[in-house]
C-alpha atoms as a PDB file:
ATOM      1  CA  UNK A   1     -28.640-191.371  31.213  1.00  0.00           C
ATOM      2  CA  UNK A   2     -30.436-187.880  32.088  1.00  0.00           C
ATOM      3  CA  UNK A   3     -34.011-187.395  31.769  1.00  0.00           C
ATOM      4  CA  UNK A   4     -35.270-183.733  30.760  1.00  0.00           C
ATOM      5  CA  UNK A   5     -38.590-182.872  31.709  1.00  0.00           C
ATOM      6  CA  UNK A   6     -40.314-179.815  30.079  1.00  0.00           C
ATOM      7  CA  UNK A   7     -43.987-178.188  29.824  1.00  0.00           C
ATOM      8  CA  UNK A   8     -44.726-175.287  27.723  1.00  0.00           C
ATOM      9  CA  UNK A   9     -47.584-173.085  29.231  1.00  0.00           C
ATOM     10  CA  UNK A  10     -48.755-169.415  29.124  1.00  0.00           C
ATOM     11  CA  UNK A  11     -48.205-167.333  32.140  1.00  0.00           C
ATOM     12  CA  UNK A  12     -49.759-164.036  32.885  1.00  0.00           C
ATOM     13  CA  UNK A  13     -47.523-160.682  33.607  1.00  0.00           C
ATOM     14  CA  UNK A  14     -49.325-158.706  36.243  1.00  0.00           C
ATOM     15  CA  UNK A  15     -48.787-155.419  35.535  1.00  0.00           C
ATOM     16  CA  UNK A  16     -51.774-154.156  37.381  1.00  0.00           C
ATOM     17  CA  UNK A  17     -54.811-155.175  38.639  1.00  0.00           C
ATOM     18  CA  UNK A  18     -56.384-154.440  35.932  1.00  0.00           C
ATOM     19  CA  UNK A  19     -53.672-155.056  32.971  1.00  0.00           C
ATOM     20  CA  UNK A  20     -52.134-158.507  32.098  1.00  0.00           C
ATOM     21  CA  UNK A  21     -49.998-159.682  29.361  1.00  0.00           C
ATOM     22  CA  UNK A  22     -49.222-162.855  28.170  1.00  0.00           C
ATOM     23  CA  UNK A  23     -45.800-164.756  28.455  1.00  0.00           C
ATOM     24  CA  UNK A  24     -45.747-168.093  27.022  1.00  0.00           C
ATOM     25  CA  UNK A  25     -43.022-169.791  28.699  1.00  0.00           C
ATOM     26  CA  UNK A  26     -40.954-173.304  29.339  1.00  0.00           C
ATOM     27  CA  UNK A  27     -40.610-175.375  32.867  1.00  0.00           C
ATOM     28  CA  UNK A  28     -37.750-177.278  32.236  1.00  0.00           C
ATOM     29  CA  UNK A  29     -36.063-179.657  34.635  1.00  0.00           C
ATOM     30  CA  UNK A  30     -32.956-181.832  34.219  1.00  0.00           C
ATOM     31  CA  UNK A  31     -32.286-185.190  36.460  1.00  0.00           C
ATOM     32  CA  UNK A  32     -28.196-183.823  35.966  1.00  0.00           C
ATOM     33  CA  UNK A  33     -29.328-180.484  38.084  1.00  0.00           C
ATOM     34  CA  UNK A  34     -31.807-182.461  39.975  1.00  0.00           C
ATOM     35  CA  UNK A  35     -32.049-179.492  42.824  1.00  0.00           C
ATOM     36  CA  UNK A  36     -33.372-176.655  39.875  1.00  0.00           C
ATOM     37  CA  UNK A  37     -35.797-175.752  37.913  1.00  0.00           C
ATOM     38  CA  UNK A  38     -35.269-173.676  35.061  1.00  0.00           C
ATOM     39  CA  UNK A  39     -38.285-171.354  33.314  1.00  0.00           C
ATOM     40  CA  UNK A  40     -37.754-169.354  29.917  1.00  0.00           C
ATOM     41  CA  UNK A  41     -39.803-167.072  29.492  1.00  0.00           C
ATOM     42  CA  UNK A  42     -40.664-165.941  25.671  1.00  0.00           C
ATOM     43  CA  UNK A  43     -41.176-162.023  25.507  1.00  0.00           C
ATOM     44  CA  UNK A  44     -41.816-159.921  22.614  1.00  0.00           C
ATOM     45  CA  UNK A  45     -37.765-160.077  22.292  1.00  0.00           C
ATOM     46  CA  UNK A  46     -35.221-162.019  20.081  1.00  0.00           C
ATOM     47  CA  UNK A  47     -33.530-163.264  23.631  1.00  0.00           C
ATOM     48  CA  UNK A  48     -35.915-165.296  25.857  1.00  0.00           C
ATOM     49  CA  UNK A  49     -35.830-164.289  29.594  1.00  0.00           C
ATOM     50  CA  UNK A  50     -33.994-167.258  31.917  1.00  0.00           C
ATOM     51  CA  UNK A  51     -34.516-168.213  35.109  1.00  0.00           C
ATOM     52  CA  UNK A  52     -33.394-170.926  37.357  1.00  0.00           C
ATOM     53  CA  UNK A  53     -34.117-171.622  41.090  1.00  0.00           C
ATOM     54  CA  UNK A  54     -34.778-174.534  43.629  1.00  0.00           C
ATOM     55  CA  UNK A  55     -37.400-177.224  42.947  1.00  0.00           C
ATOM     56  CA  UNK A  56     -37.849-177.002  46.377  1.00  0.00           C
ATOM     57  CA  UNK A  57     -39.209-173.905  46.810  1.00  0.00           C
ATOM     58  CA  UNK A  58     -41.781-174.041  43.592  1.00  0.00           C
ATOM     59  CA  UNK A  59     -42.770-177.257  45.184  1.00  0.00           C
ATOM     60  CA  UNK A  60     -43.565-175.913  48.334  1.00  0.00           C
ATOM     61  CA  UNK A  61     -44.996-172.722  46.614  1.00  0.00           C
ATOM     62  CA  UNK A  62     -47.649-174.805  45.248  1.00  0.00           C
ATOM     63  CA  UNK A  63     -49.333-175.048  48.641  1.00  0.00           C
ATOM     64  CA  UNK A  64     -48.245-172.200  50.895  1.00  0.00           C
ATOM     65  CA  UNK A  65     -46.311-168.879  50.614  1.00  0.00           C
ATOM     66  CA  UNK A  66     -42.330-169.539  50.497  1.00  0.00           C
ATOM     67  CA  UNK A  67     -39.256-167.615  49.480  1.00  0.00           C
ATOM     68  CA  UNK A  68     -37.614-164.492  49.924  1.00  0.00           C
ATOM     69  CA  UNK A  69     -35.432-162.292  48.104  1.00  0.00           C
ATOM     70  CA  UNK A  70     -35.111-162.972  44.568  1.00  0.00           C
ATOM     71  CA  UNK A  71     -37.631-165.735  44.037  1.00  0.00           C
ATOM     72  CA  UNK A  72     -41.536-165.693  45.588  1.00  0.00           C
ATOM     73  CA  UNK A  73     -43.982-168.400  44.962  1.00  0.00           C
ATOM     74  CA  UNK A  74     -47.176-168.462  46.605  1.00  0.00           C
ATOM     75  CA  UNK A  75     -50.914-170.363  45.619  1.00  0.00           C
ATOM     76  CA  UNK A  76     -54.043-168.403  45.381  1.00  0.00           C
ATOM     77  CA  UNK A  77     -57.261-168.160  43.857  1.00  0.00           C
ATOM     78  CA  UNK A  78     -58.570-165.985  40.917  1.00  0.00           C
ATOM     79  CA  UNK A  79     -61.464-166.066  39.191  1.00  0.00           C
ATOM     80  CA  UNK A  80     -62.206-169.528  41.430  1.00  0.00           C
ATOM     81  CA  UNK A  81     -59.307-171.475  39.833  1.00  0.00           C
ATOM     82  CA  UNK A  82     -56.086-171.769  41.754  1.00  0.00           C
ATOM     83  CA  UNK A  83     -53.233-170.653  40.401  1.00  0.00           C
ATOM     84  CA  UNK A  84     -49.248-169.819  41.659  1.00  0.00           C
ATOM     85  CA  UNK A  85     -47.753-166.872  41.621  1.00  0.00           C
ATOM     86  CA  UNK A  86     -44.263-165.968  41.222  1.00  0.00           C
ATOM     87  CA  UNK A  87     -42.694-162.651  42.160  1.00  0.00           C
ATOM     88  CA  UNK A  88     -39.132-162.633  40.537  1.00  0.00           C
ATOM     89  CA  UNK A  89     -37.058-159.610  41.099  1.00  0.00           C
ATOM     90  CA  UNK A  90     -33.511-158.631  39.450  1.00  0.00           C
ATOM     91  CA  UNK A  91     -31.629-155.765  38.566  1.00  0.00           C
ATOM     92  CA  UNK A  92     -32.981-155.165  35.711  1.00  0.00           C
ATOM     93  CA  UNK A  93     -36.853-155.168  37.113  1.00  0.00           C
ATOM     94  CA  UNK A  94     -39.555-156.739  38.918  1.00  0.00           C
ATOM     95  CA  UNK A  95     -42.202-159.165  37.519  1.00  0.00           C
ATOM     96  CA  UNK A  96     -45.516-160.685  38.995  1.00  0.00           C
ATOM     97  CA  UNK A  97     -46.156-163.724  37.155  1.00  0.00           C
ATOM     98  CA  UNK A  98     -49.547-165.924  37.407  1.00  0.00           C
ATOM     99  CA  UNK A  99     -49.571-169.773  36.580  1.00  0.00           C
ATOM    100  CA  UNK A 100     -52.281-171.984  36.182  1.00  0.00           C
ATOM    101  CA  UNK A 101     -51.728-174.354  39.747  1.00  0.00           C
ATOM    102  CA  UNK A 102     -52.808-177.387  37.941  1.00  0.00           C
ATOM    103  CA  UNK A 103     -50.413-177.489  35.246  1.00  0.00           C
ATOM    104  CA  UNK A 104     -47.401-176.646  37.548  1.00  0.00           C
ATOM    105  CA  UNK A 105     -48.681-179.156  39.337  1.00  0.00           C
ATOM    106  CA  UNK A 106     -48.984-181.813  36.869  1.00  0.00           C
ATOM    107  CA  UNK A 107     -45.011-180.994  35.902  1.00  0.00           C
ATOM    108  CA  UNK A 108     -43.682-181.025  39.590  1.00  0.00           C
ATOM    109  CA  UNK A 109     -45.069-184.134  39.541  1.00  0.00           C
ATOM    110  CA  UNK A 110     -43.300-185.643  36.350  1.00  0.00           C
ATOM    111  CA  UNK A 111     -40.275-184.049  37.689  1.00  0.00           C
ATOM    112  CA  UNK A 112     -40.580-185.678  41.675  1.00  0.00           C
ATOM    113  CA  UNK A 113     -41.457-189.267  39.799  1.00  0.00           C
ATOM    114  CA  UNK A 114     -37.786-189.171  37.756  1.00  0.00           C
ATOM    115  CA  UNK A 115     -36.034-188.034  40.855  1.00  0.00           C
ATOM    116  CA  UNK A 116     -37.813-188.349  43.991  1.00  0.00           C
ATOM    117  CA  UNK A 117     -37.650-185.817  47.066  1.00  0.00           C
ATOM    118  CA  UNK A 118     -33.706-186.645  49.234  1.00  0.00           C
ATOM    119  CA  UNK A 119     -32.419-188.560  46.285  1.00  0.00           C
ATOM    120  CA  UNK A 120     -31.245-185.508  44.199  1.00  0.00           C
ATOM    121  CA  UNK A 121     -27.421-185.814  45.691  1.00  0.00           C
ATOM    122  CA  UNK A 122     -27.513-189.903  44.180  1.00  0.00           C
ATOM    123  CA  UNK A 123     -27.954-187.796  40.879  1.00  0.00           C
ATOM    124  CA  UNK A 124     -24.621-185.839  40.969  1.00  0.00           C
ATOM    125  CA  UNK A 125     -22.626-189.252  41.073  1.00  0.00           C
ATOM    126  CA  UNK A 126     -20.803-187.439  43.548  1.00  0.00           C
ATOM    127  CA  UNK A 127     -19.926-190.276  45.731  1.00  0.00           C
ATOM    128  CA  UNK A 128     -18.622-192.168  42.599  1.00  0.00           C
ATOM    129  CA  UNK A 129     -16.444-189.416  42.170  1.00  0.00           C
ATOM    130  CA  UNK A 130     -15.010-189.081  45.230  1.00  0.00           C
ATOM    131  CA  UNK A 131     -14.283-192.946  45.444  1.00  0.00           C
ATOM    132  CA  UNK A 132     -12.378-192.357  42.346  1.00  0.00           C
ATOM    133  CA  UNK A 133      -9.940-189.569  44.028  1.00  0.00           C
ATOM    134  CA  UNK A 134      -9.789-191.393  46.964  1.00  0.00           C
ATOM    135  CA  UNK A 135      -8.465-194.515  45.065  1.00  0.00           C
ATOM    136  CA  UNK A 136      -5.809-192.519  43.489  1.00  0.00           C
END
């Protein structure tokens, strides 16, 4: 049986210091792809925005700077509450996103409970798998 663990919250898009807009998006994680995360965002569009990278690296994003590339995560402070931000970057654009540290927080931690750090692989059933094409 898979678990699915989701969170709707509103992000911030930085477009400038001064300018933000709101994004409500969706965390999403699934104990079938326990090494992802998956985030949909909800723009002023008829087709939501979807991304999907490694828990990993929004885990360790909560507390320092990590990432390259593609996907950025780092904590900071504004307005004296912490929050994570999350550079994404594709060909179609860039986007500086702002979420509030405590509820990522409070999700990472669902997510870490139903499949705990070095136990994603046991999720895959891959060694089940192979057991069954090496008994053929």
């Amino acid at each position: 049986m898979h678990t699915v663990v989701e969170r709707e919250l509103e992000l911030e898009l930085i477009l400038s210091p001064e300018r933000r807009v709101p994004v409500p998006a969706r965390l999403g994680y699934l104990s079938d792809d326990p090494y992802a995360v998956h985030v949909t965002f909800h723009i002023d569009t008829r087709n939501p925005v979807y991304w999907t990278f490694a828990r990993d690296l929004l885990v360790e994003g909560v507390f320092r700077p990590c990432g390259q590339g593609d996907v950025r995560v780092w904590p900071t402070k504004t307005q004296g509450r912490g929050v994570v931000l999350m550079a994404l970057s594709s060909p179609d654009g860039d986007a500086l996103l702002e979420a509030p540290a405590a509820a990522v927080s409070a999700w990472l931690e669902r997510t870490l409970r139903v499949v705990p750090p070095g136990t994603e692989s046991e999720q895959l059933g891959l060694d089940d798998e192979l057991a069954q094409l090496l008994a053929q």
